[in-house]
CSV table of C-alpha atoms in Angstrom, one decimal:
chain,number,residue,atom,x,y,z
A,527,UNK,CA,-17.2,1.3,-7.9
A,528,UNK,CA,-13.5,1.7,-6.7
A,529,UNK,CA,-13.5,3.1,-3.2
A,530,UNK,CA,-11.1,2.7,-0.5
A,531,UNK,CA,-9.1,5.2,2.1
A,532,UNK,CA,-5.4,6.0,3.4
A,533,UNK,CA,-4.4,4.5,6.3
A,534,UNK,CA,-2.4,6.8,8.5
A,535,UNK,CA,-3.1,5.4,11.8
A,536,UNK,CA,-0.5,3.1,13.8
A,537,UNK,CA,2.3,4.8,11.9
A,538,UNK,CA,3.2,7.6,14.4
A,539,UNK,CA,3.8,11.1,13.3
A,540,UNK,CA,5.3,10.1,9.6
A,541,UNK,CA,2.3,10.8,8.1
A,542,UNK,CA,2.5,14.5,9.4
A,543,UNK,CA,5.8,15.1,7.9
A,544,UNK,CA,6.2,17.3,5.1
A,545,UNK,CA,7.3,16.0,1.6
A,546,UNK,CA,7.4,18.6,-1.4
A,547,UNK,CA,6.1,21.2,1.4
A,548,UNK,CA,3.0,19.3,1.8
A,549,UNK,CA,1.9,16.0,4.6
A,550,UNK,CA,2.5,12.7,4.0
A,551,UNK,CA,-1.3,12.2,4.2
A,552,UNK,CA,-2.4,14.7,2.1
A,553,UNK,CA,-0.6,13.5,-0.6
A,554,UNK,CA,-1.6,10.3,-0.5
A,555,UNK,CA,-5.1,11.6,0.2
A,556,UNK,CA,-4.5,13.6,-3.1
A,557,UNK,CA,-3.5,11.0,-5.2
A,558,UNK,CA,-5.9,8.0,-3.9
A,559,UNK,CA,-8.5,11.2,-5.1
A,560,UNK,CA,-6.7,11.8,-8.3
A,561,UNK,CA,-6.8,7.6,-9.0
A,562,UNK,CA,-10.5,7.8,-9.2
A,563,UNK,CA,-10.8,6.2,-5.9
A,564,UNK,CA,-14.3,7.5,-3.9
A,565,UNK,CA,-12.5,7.9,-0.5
A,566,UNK,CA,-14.5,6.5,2.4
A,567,UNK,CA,-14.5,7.5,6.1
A,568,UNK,CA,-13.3,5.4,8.8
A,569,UNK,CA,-16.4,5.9,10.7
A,570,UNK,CA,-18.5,4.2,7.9
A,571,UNK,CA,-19.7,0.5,9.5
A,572,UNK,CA,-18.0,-2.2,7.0
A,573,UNK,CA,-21.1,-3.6,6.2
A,574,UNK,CA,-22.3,-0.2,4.5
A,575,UNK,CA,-18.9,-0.6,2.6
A,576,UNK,CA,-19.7,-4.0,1.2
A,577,UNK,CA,-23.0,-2.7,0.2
A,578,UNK,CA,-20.9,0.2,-2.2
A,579,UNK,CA,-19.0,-2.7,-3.5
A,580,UNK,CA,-22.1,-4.3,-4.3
A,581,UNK,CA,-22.1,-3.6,-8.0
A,582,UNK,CA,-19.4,-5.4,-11.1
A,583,UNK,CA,-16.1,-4.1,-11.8
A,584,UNK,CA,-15.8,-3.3,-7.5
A,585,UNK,CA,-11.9,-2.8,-5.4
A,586,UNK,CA,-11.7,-1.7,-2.1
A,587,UNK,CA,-8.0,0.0,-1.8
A,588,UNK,CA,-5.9,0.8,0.8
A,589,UNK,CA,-3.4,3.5,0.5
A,590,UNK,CA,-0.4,4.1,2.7
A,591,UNK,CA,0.5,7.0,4.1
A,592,UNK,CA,3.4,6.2,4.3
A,593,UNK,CA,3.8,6.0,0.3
A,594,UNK,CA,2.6,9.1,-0.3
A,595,UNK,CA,4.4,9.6,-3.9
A,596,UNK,CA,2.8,6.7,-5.6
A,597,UNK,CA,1.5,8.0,-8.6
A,598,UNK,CA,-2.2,7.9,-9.3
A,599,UNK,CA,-2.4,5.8,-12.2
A,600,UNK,CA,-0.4,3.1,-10.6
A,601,UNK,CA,-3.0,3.5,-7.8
A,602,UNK,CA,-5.6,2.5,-10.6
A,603,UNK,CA,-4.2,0.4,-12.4
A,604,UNK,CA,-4.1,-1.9,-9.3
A,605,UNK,CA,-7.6,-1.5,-8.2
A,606,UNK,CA,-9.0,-2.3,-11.7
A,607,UNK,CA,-6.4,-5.1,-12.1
A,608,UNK,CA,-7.7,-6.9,-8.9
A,609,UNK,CA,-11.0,-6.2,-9.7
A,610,UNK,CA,-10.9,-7.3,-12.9
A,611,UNK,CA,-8.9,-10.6,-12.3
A,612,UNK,CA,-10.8,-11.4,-8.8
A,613,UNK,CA,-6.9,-11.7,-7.3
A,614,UNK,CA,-5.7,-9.0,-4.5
A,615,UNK,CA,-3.2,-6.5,-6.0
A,616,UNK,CA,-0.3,-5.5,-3.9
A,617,UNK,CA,2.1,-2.9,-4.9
A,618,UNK,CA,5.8,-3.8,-4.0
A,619,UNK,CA,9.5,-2.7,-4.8
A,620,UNK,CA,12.1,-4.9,-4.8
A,621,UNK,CA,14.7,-5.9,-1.7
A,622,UNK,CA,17.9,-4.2,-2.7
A,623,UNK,CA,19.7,-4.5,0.5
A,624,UNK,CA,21.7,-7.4,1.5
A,625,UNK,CA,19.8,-9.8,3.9
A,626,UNK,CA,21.7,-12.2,5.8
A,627,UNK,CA,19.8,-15.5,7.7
A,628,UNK,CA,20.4,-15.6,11.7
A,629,UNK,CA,21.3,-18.9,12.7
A,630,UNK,CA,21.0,-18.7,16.6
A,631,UNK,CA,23.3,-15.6,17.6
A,632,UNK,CA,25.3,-16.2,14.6
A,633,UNK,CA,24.9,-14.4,10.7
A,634,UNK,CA,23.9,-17.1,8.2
A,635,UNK,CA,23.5,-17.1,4.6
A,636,UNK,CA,22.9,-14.7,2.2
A,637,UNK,CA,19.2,-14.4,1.4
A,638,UNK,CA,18.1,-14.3,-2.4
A,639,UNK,CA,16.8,-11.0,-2.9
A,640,UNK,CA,15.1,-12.2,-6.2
A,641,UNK,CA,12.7,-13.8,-3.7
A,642,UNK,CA,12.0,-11.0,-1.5
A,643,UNK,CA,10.0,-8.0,-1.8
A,644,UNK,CA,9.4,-5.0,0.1
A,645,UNK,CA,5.4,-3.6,0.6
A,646,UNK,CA,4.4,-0.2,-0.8
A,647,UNK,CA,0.9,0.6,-1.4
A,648,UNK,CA,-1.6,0.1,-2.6
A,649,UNK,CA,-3.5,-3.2,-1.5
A,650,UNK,CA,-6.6,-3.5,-4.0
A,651,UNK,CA,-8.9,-6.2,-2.2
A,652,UNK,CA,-11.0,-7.3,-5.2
A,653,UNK,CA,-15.4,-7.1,-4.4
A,654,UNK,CA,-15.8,-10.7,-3.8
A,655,UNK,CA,-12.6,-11.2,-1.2
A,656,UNK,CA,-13.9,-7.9,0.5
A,657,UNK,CA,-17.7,-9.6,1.1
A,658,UNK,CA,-16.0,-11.9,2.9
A,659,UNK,CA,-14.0,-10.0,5.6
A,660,UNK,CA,-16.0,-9.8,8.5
A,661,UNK,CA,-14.4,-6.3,10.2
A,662,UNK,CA,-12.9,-4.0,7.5
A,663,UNK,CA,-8.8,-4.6,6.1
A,664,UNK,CA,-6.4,-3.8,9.1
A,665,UNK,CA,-4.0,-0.8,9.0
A,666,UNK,CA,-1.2,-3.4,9.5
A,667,UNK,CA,-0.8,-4.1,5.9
A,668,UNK,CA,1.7,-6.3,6.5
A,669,UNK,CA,-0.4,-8.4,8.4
A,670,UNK,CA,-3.6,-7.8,5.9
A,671,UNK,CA,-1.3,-9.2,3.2
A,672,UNK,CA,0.0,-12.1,4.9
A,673,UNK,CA,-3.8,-13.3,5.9
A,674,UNK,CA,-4.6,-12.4,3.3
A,675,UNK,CA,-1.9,-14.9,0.8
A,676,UNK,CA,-3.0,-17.4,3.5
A,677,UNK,CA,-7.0,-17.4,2.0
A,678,UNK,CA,-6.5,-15.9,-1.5
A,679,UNK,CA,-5.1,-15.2,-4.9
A,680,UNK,CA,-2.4,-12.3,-4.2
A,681,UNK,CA,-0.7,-11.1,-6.7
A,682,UNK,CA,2.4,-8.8,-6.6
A,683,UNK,CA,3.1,-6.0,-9.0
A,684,UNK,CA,6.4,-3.6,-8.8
A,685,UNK,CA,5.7,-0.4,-7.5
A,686,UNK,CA,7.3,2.6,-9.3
A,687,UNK,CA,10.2,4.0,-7.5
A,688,UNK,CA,8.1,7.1,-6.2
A,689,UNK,CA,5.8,4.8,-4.7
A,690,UNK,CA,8.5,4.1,-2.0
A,691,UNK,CA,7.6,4.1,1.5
A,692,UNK,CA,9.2,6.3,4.2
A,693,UNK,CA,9.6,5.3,7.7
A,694,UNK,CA,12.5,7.9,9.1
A,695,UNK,CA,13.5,11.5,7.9
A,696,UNK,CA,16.8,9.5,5.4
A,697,UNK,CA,14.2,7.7,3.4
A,698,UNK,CA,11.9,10.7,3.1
A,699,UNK,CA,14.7,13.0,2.2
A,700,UNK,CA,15.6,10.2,-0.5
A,701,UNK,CA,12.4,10.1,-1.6
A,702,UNK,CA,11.7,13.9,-1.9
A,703,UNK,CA,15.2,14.3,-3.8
A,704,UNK,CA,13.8,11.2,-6.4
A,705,UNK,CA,10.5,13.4,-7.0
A,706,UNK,CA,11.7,17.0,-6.9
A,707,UNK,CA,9.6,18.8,-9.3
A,708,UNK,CA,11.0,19.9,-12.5
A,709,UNK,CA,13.1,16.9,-12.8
């Protein structure tokens, strides 16, 4: 079974804003459905969640609000990716801006962007790596995924561009004018 939820919490009002005339978290509610993904409450005791996961061919994925575009099948493809291959899937786009080092108060180096990614969504946490959380994944998916390359297999795969994720009204303007329907 591939189950999981969208995390919307610790993200402010974002996931309240309206893209294509609809929330941020109904959308990605929407498509985490349309994925195939049995959505489960946040009120359901981890433990009952491992005990869905119980069973072969088992994700659990999280969905960011805050990536509300990312198509559905990308969505699978990453939860039966991770748990096919045992390895936790993280969706990612690439660093396009320039990213200079600080060296004390003053601008370093240019960073390689080729080594540098940028998190979208989703995180698909494979059966087996799930049985072994204690509490379930944290809504800091930054942080999930960092613990998380610390004790595991991660693997990243490139988001598509409509998986991008917002954090101010530019980037969700950008994002609405990359997905306006009918083009």
């Amino acid at each position: 079974m591939i189950c999981g939820r969208v995390v919307e919490e610790q993200r402010g009002s974002m996931p309240f804003r309206l893209v294509h005339g609809e929330s941020l978290v109904a959308c990605a509610s929407w498509a985490l459905g349309e994925a195939g993904v049995t959505s489960i409450d946040l009120t359901v005791p981890w433990v009952d969640v491992l005990e869905v996961l119980d069973e072969p061919g088992s994700s659990y994925v999280l969905h960011d609000a805050l990536c509300p575009l990312t198509p559905p099948a990308f969505l699978t493809e990453c939860a039966i990716r991770a748990a096919a291959s045992g390895r936790v899937v993280v969706g990612v786009r690439p660093v396009t801006d320039t990213v200079k080092e600080l060296v004390g108060d003053l601008v370093g180096g240019t960073v390689d962007r080729e080594s540098l990614v940028a998190l979208a969504s989703p995180v698909a946490i494979p059966a087996a790596v799930a049985a072994e959380l204690t509490t379930a994944p944290a809504a800091d998916l930054v942080a999930l995924v960092t613990e998380l390359r610390g004790r595991y297999d991660v693997e990243f795969v490139e988001a598509p561009p409509a998986a991008r994720r917002v954090t101010n009204s530019d980037e969700l303007r950008l994002l609405e004018s990359l997905t306006h329907p009918g083009r």
